[in-house]
C-alpha atoms as an extended CHARMM CRD file, in Angstrom:
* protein
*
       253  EXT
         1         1  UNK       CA              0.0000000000        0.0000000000        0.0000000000  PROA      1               0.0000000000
         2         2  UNK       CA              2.9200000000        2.1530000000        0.5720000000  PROA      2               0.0000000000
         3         3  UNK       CA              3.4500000000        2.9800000000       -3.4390000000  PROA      3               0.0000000000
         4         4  UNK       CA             -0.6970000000        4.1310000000       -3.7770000000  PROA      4               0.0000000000
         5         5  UNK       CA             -0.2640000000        6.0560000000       -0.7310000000  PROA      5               0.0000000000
         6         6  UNK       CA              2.4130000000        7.7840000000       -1.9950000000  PROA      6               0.0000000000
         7         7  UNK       CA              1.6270000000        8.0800000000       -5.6830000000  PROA      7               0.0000000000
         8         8  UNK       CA             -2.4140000000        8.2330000000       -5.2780000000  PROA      8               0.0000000000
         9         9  UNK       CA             -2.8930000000        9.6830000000       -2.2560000000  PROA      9               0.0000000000
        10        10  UNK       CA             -4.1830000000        6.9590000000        0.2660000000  PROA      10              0.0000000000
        11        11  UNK       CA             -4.3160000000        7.1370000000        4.2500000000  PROA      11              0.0000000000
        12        12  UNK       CA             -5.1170000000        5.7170000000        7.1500000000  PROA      12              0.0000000000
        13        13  UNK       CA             -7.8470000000        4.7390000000        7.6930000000  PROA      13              0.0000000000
        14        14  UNK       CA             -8.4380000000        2.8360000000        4.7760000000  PROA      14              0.0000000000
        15        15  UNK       CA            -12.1200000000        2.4360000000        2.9880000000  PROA      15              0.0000000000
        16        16  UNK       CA            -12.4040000000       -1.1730000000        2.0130000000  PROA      16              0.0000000000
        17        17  UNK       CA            -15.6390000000       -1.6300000000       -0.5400000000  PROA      17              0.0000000000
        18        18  UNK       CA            -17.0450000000       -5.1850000000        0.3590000000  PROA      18              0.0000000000
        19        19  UNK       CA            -19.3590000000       -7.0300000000       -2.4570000000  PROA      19              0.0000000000
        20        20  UNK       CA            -21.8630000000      -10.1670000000       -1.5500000000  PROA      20              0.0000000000
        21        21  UNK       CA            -19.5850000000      -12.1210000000       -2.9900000000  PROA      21              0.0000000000
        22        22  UNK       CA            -16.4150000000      -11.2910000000       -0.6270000000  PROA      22              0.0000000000
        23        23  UNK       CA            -19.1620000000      -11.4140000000        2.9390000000  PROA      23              0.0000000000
        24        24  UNK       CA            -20.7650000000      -14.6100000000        1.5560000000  PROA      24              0.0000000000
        25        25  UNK       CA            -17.4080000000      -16.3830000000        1.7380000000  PROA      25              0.0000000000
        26        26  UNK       CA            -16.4400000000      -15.0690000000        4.6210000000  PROA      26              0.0000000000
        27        27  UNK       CA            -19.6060000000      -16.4910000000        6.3690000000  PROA      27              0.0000000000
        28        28  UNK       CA            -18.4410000000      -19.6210000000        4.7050000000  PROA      28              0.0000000000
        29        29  UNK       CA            -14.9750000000      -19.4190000000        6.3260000000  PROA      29              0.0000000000
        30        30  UNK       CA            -16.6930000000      -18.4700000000        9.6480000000  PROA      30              0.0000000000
        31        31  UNK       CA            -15.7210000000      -14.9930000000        9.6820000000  PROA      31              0.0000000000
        32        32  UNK       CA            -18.9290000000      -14.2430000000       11.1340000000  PROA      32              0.0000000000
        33        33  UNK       CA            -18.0380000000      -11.6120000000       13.6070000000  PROA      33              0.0000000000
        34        34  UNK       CA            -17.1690000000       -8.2950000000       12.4020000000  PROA      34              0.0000000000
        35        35  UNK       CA            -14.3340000000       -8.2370000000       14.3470000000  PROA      35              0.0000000000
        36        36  UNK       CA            -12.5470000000      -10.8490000000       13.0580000000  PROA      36              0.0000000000
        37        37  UNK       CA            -13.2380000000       -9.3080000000        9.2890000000  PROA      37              0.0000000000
        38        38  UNK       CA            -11.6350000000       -6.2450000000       10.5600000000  PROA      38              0.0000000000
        39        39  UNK       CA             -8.4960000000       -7.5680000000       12.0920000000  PROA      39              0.0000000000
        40        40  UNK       CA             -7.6440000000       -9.6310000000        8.6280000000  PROA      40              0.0000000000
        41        41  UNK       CA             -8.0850000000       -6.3460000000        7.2080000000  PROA      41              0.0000000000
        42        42  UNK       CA             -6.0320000000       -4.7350000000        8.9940000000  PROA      42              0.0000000000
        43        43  UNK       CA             -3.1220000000       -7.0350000000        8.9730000000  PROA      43              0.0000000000
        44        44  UNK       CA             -3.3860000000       -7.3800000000        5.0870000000  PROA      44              0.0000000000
        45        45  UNK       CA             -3.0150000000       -3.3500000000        4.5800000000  PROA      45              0.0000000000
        46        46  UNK       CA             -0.9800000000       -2.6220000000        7.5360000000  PROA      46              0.0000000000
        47        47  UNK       CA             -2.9560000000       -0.2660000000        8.6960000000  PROA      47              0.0000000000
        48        48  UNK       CA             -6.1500000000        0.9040000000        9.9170000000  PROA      48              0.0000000000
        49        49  UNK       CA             -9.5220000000        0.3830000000        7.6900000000  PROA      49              0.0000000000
        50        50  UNK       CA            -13.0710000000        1.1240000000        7.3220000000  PROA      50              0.0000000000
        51        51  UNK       CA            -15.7480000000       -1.4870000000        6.3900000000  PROA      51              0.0000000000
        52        52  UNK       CA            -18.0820000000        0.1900000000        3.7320000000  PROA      52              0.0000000000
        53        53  UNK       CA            -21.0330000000       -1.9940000000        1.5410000000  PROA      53              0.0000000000
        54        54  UNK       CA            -23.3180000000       -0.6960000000       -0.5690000000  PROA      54              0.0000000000
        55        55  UNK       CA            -27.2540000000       -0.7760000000       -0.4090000000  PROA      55              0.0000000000
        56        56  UNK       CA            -27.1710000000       -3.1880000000       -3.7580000000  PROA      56              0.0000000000
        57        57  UNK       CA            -25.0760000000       -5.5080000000       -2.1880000000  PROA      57              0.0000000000
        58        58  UNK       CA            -27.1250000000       -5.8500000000        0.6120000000  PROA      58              0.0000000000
        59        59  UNK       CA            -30.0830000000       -6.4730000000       -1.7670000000  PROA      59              0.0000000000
        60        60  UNK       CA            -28.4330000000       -9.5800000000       -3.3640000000  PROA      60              0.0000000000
        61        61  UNK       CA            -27.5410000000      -10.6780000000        0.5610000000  PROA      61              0.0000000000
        62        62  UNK       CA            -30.9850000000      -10.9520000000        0.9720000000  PROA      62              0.0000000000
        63        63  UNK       CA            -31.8890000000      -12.7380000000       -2.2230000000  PROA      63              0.0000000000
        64        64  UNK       CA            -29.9040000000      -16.1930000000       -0.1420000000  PROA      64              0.0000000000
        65        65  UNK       CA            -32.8330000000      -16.4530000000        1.9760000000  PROA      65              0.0000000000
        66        66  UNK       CA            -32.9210000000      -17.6620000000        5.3110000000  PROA      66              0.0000000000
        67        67  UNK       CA            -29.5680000000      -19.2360000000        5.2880000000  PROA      67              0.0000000000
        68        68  UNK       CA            -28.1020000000      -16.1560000000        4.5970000000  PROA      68              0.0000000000
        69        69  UNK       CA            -29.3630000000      -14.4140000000        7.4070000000  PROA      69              0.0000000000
        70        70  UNK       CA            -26.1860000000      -14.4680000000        9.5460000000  PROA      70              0.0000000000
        71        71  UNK       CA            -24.5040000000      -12.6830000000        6.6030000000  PROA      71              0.0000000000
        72        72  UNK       CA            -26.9710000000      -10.1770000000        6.4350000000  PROA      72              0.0000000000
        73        73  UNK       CA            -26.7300000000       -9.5590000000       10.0700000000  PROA      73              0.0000000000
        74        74  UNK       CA            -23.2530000000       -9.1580000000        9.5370000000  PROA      74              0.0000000000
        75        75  UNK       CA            -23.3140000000       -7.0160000000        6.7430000000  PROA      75              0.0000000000
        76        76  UNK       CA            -25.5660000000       -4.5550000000        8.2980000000  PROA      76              0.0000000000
        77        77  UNK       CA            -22.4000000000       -3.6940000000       10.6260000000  PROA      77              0.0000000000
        78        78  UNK       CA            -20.5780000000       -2.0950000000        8.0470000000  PROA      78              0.0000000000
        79        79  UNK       CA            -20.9540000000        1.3050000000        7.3800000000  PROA      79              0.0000000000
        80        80  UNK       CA            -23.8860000000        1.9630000000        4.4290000000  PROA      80              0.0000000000
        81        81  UNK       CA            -21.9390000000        3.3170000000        1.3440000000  PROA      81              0.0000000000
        82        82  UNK       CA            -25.0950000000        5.4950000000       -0.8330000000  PROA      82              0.0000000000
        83        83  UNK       CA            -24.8150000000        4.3380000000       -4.1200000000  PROA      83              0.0000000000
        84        84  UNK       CA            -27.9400000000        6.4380000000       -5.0400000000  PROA      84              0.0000000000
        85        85  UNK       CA            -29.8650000000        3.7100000000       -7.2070000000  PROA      85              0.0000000000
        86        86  UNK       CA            -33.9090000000        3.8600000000       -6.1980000000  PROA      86              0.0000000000
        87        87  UNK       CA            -33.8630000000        0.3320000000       -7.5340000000  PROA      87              0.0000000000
        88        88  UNK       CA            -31.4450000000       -2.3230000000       -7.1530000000  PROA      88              0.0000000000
        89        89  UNK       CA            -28.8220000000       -3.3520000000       -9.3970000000  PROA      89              0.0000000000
        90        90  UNK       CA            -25.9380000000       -6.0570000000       -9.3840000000  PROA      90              0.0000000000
        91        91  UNK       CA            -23.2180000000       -5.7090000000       -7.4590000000  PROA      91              0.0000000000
        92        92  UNK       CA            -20.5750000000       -5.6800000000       -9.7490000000  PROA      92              0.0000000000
        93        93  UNK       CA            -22.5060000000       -2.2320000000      -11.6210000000  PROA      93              0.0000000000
        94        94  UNK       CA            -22.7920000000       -0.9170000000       -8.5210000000  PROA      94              0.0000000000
        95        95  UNK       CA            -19.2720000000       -0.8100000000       -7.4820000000  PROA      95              0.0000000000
        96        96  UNK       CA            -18.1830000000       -0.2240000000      -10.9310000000  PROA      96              0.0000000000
        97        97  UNK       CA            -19.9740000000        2.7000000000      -10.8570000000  PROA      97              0.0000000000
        98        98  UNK       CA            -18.5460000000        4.0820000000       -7.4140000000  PROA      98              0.0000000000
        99        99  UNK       CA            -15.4030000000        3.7470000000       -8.2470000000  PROA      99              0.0000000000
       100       100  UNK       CA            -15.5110000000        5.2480000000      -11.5280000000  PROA      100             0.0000000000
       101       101  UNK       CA            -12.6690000000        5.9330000000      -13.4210000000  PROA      101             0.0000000000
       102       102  UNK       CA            -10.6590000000        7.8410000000      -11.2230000000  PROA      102             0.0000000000
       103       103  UNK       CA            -11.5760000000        6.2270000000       -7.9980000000  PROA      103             0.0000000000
       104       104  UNK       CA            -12.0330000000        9.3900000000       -6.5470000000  PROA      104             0.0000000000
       105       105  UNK       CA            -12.9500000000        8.6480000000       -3.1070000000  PROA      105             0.0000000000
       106       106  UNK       CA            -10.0480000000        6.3600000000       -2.6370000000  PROA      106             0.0000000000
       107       107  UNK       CA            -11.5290000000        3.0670000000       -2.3180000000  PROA      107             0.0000000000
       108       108  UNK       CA            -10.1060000000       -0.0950000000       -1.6380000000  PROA      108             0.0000000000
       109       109  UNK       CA            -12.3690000000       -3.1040000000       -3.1430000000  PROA      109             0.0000000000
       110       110  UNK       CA            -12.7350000000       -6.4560000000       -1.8280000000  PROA      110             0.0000000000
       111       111  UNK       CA            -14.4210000000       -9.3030000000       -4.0490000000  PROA      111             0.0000000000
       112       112  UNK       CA            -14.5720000000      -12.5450000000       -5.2500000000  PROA      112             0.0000000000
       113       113  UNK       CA            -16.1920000000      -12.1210000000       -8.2880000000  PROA      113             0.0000000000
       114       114  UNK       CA            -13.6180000000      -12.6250000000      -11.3690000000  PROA      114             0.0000000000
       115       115  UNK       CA            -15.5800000000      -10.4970000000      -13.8560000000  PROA      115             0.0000000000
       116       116  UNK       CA            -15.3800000000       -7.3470000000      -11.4200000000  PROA      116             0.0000000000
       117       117  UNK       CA            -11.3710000000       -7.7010000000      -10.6960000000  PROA      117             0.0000000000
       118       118  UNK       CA            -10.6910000000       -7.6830000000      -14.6840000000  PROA      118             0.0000000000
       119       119  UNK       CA            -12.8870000000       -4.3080000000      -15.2670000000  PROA      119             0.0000000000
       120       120  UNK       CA            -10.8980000000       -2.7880000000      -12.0440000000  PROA      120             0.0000000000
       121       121  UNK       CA             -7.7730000000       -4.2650000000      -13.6430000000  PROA      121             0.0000000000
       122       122  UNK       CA             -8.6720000000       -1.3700000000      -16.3400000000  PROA      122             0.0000000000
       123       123  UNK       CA             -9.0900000000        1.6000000000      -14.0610000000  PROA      123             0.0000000000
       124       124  UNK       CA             -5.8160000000        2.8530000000      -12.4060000000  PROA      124             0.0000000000
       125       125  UNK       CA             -5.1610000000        3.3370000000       -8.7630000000  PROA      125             0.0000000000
       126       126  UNK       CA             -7.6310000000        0.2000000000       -7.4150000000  PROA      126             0.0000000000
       127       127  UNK       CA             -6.3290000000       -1.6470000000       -5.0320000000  PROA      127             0.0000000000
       128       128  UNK       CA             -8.0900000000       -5.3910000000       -4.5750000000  PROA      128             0.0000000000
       129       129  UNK       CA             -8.6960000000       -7.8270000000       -2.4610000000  PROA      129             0.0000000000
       130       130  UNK       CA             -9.8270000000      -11.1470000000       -2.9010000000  PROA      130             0.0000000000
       131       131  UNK       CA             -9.8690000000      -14.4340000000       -0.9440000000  PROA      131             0.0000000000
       132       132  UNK       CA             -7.5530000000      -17.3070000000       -1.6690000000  PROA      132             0.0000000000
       133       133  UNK       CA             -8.0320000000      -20.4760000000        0.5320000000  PROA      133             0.0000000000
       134       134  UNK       CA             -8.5160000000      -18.7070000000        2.9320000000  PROA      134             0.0000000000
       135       135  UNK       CA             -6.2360000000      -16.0360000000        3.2390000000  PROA      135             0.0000000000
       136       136  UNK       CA             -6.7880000000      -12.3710000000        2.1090000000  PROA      136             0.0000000000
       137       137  UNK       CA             -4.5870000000      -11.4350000000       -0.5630000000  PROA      137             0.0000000000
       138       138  UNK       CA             -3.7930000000       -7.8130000000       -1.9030000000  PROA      138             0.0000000000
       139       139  UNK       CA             -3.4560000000       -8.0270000000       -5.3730000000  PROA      139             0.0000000000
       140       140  UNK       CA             -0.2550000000       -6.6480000000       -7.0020000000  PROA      140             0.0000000000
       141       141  UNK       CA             -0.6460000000       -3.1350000000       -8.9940000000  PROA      141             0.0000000000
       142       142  UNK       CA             -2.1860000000       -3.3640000000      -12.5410000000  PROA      142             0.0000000000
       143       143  UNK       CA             -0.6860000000       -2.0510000000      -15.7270000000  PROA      143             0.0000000000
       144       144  UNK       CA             -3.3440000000        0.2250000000      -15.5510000000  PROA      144             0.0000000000
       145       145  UNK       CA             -1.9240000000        1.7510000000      -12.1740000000  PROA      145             0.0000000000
       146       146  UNK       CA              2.1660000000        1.3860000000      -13.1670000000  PROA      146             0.0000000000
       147       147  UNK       CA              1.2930000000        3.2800000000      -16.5300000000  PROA      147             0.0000000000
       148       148  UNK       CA             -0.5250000000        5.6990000000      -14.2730000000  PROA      148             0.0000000000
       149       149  UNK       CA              2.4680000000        6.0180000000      -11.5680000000  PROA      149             0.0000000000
       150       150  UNK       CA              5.0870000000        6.4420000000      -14.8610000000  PROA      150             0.0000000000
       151       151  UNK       CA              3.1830000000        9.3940000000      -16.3110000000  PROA      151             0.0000000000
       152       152  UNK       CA              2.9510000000       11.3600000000      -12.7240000000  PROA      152             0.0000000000
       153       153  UNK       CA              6.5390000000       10.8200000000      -12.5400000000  PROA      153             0.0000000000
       154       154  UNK       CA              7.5050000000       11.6000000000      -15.9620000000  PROA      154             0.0000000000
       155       155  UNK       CA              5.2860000000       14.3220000000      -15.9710000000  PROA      155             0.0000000000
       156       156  UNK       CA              7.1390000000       15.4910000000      -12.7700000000  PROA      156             0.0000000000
       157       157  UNK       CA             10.8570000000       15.6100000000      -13.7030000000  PROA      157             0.0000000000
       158       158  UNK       CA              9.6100000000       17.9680000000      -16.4100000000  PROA      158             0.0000000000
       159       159  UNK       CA              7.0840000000       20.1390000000      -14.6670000000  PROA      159             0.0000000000
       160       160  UNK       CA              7.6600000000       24.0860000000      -14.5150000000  PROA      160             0.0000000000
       161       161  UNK       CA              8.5210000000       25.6510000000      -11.5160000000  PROA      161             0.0000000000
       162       162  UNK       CA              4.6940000000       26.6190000000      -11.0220000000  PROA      162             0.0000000000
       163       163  UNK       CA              3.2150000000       22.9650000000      -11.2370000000  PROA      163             0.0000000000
       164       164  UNK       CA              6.2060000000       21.2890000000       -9.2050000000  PROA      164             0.0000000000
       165       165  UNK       CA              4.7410000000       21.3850000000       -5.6520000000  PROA      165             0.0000000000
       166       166  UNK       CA              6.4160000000       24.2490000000       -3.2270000000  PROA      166             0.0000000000
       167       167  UNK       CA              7.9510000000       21.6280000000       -0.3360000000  PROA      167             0.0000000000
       168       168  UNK       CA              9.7200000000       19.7840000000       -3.3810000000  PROA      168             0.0000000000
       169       169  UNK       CA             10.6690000000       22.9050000000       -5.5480000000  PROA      169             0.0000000000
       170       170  UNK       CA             14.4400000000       23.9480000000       -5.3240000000  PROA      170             0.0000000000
       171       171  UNK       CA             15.7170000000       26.4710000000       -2.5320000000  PROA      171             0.0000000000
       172       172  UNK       CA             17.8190000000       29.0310000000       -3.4540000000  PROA      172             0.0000000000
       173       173  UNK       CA             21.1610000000       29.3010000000       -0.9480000000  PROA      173             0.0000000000
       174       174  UNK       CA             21.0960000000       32.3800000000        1.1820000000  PROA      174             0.0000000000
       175       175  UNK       CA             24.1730000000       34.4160000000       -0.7140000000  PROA      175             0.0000000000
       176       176  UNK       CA             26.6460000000       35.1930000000        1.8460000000  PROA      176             0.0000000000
       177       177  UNK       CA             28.2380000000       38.6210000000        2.0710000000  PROA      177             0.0000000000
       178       178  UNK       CA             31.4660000000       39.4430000000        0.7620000000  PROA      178             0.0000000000
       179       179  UNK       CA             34.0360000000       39.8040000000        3.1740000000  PROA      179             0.0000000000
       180       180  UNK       CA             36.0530000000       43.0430000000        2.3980000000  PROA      180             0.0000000000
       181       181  UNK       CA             39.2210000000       44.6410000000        4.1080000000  PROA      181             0.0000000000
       182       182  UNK       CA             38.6270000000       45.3120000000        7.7350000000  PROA      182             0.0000000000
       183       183  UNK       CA             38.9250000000       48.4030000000        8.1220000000  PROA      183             0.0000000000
       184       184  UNK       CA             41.0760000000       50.1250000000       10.6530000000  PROA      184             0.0000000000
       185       185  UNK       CA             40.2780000000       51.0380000000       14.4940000000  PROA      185             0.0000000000
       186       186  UNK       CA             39.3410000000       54.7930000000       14.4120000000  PROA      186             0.0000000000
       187       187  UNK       CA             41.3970000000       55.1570000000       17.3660000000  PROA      187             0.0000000000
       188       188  UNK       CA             44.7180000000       54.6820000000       15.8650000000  PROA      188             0.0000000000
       189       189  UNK       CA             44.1700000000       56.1440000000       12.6140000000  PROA      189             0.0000000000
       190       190  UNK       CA             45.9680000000       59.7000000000       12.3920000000  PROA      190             0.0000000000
       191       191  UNK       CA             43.8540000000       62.9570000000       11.7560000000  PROA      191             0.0000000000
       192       192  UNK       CA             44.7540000000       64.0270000000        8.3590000000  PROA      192             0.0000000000
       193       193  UNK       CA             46.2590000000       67.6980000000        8.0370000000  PROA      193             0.0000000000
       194       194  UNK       CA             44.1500000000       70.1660000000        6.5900000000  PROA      194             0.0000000000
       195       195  UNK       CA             45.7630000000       71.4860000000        3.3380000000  PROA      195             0.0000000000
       196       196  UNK       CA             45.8410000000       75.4680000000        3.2130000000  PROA      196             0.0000000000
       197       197  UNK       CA             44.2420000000       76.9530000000       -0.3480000000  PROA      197             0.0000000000
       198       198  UNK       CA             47.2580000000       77.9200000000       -2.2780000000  PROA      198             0.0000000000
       199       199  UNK       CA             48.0980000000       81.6500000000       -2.4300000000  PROA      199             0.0000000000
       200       200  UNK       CA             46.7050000000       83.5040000000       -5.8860000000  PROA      200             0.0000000000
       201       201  UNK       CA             49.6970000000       84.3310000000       -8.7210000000  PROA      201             0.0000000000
       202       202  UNK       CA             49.9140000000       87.9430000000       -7.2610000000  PROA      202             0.0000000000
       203       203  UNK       CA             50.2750000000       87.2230000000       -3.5650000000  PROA      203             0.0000000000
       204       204  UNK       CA             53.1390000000       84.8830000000       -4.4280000000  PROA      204             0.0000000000
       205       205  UNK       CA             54.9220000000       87.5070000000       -6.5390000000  PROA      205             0.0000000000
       206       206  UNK       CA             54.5600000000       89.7450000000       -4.1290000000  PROA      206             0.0000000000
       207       207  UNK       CA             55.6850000000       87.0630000000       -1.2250000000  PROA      207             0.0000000000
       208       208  UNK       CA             58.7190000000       86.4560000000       -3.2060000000  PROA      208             0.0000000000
       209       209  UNK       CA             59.6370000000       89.7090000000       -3.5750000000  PROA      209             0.0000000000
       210       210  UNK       CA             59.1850000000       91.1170000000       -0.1990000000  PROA      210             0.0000000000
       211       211  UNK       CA             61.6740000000       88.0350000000        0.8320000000  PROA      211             0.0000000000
       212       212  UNK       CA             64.1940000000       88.8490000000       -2.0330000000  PROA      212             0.0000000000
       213       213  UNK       CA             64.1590000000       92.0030000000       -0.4110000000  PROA      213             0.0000000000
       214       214  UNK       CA             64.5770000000       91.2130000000        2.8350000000  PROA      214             0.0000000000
       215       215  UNK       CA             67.8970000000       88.4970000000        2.0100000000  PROA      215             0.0000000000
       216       216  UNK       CA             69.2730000000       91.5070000000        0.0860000000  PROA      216             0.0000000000
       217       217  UNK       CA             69.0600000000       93.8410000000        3.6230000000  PROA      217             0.0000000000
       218       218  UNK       CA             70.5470000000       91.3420000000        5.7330000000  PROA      218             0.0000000000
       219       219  UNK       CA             73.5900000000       90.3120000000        3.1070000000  PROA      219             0.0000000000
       220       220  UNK       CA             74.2030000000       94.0860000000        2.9960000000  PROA      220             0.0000000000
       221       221  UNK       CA             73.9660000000       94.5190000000        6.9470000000  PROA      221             0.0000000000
       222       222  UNK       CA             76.2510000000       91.8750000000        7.3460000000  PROA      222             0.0000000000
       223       223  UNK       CA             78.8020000000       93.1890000000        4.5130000000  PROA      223             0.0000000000
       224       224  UNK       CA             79.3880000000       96.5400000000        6.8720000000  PROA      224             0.0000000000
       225       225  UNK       CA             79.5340000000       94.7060000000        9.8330000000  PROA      225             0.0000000000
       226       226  UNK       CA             82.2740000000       93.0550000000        8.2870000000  PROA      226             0.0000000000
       227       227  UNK       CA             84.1220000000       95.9220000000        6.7510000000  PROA      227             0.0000000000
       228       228  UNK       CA             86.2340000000       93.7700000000        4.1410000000  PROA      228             0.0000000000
       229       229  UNK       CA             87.2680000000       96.1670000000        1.0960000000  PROA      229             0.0000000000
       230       230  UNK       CA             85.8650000000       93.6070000000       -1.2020000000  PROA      230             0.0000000000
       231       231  UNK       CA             82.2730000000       94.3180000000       -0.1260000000  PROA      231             0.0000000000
       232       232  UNK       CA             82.4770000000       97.7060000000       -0.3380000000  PROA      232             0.0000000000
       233       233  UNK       CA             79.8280000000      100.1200000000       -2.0240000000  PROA      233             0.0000000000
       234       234  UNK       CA             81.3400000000      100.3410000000       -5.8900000000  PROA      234             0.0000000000
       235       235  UNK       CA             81.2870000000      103.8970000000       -7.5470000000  PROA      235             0.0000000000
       236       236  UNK       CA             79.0460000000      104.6370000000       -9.8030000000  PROA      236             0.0000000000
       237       237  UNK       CA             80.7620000000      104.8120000000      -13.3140000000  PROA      237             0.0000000000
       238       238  UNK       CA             81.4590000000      108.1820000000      -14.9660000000  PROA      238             0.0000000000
       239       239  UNK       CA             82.3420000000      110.0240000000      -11.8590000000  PROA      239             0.0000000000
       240       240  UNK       CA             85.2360000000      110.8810000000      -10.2880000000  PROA      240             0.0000000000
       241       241  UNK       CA             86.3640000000      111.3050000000       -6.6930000000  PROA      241             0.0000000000
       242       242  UNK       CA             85.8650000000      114.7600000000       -6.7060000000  PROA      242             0.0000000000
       243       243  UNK       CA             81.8950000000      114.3750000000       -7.6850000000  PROA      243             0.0000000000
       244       244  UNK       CA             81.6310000000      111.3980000000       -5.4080000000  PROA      244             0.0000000000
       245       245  UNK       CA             82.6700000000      113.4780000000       -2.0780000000  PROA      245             0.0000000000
       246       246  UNK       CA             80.6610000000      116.3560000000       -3.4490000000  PROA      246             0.0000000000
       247       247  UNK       CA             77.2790000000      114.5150000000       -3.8780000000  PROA      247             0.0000000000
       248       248  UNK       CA             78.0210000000      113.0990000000       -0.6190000000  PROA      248             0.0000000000
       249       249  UNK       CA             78.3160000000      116.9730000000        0.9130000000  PROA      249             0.0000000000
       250       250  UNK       CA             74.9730000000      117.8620000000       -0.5230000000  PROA      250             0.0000000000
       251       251  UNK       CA             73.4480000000      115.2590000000        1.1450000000  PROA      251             0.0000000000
       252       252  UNK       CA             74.3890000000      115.6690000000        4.9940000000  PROA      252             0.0000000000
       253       253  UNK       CA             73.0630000000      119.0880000000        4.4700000000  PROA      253             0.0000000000
């Protein structure tokens, strides 16, 4: 059961579909007690199940007279599937038409009759159950239902990224930040000197000149201080001693 439940869709509790035919052989084995049907149930799907019969089926039970009275009794424990037909039919047609072909409701069939297993053989996802000297057997999956299986997971591996369900769809990695340079402790990092604004063209010429002056002052300050003949004031050309102490009258007075 584990490959309908997880291809198809089948839990626990399971609904098992009873015919006539499966309860009349079970009277005849002496499975009389509803409890004992249930527990061979349960042990042949592993798991926990619900008796269901149909209305029809109950029909035919009574059609075996008074001998079948113990079946009827027995039958009338199961929970009453509404198959909706004001007249009864056969069983087989009745469950035929429950299930459908899609087996909606996810049933589970149990039978004896060989007609109905080969028209469920047809219909995919249809589990049955049948007797076989005494022991219940759960039939193996039809072609019907691995066909079925292989185009859900063909159908799968190719789906888009919308039909793929959103607990199996890929999950992008969280993207991890890049890891830069660390960058230094503000504490130890030096202030950086503020840069005066350059001085216009005019206020360096002017600079420059005013210290050109001022290294001329001091070489000639240090020249007298000195009094070496070599540094002293030249004449000016074109005039003679006589004009040179003359000139130099006129201006002490």
């Amino acid at each position: 059961m584990s490959m309908y439940q997880e291809a198809f869709g089948f839990h626990a509790p399971f609904q098992i579909l009873m015919d006539s035919s499966f309860c009349a052989d079970a009277f005849r084995l002496k499975l009389l007690n509803t409890s004992n049907v249930m527990t061979l149930m349960s042990r042949t799907v592993q798991e926990d199940c619900k008796l269901i019969i149909t209305q029809c089926c109950i029909a035919e039970l009574y059609k075996l007279g008074e001998p079948g009275q113990p079946i009827v009794d027995m039958a009338k424990t199961f929970e009453r599937n509404r198959c909706n037909h004001r007249e009864a039919i056969p069983a087989e047609k009745c469950i035929s038409s429950i299930i459908g072909k899609k087996n909606k409701a996810r049933y589970i069939v149990a039978t004896q009759s060989d007609d109905l297993r080969d028209t469920l053989r047809e219909t995919p996802a249809v589990p049955i159950i049948h007797m076989k000297r005494g022991v219940l057997v759960l039939e193996p999956p039809s072609e019907a239902t691995k066909k079925k299986k292989a185009e859900m997971d063909e159908s799968t591996l190719h789906a888009k990224d919308e039909e793929v369900p959103t607990d199996q769809q890929a999950q992008p990695r969280p993207q991890r930040k890049p890891r830069g340079p660390k960058q230094p402790n503000p504490l130890s990092v030096m202030k950086k000197k503020v840069k005066q604004p350059p001085l216009p063209k005019k206020a360096k010429e002017v600079a420059s000149a005013a210290v050109s002056k001022k290294r001329e002052r001091e070489e000639e300050g240090d020249e007298a201080e000195s009094g070496d003949p070599k540094h002293r004031r030249k004449r000016r050309k074109g005039k003679t001693a006589g004009e040179d102490l003359s000139t130099q009258s006129l201006e002490r007075a």
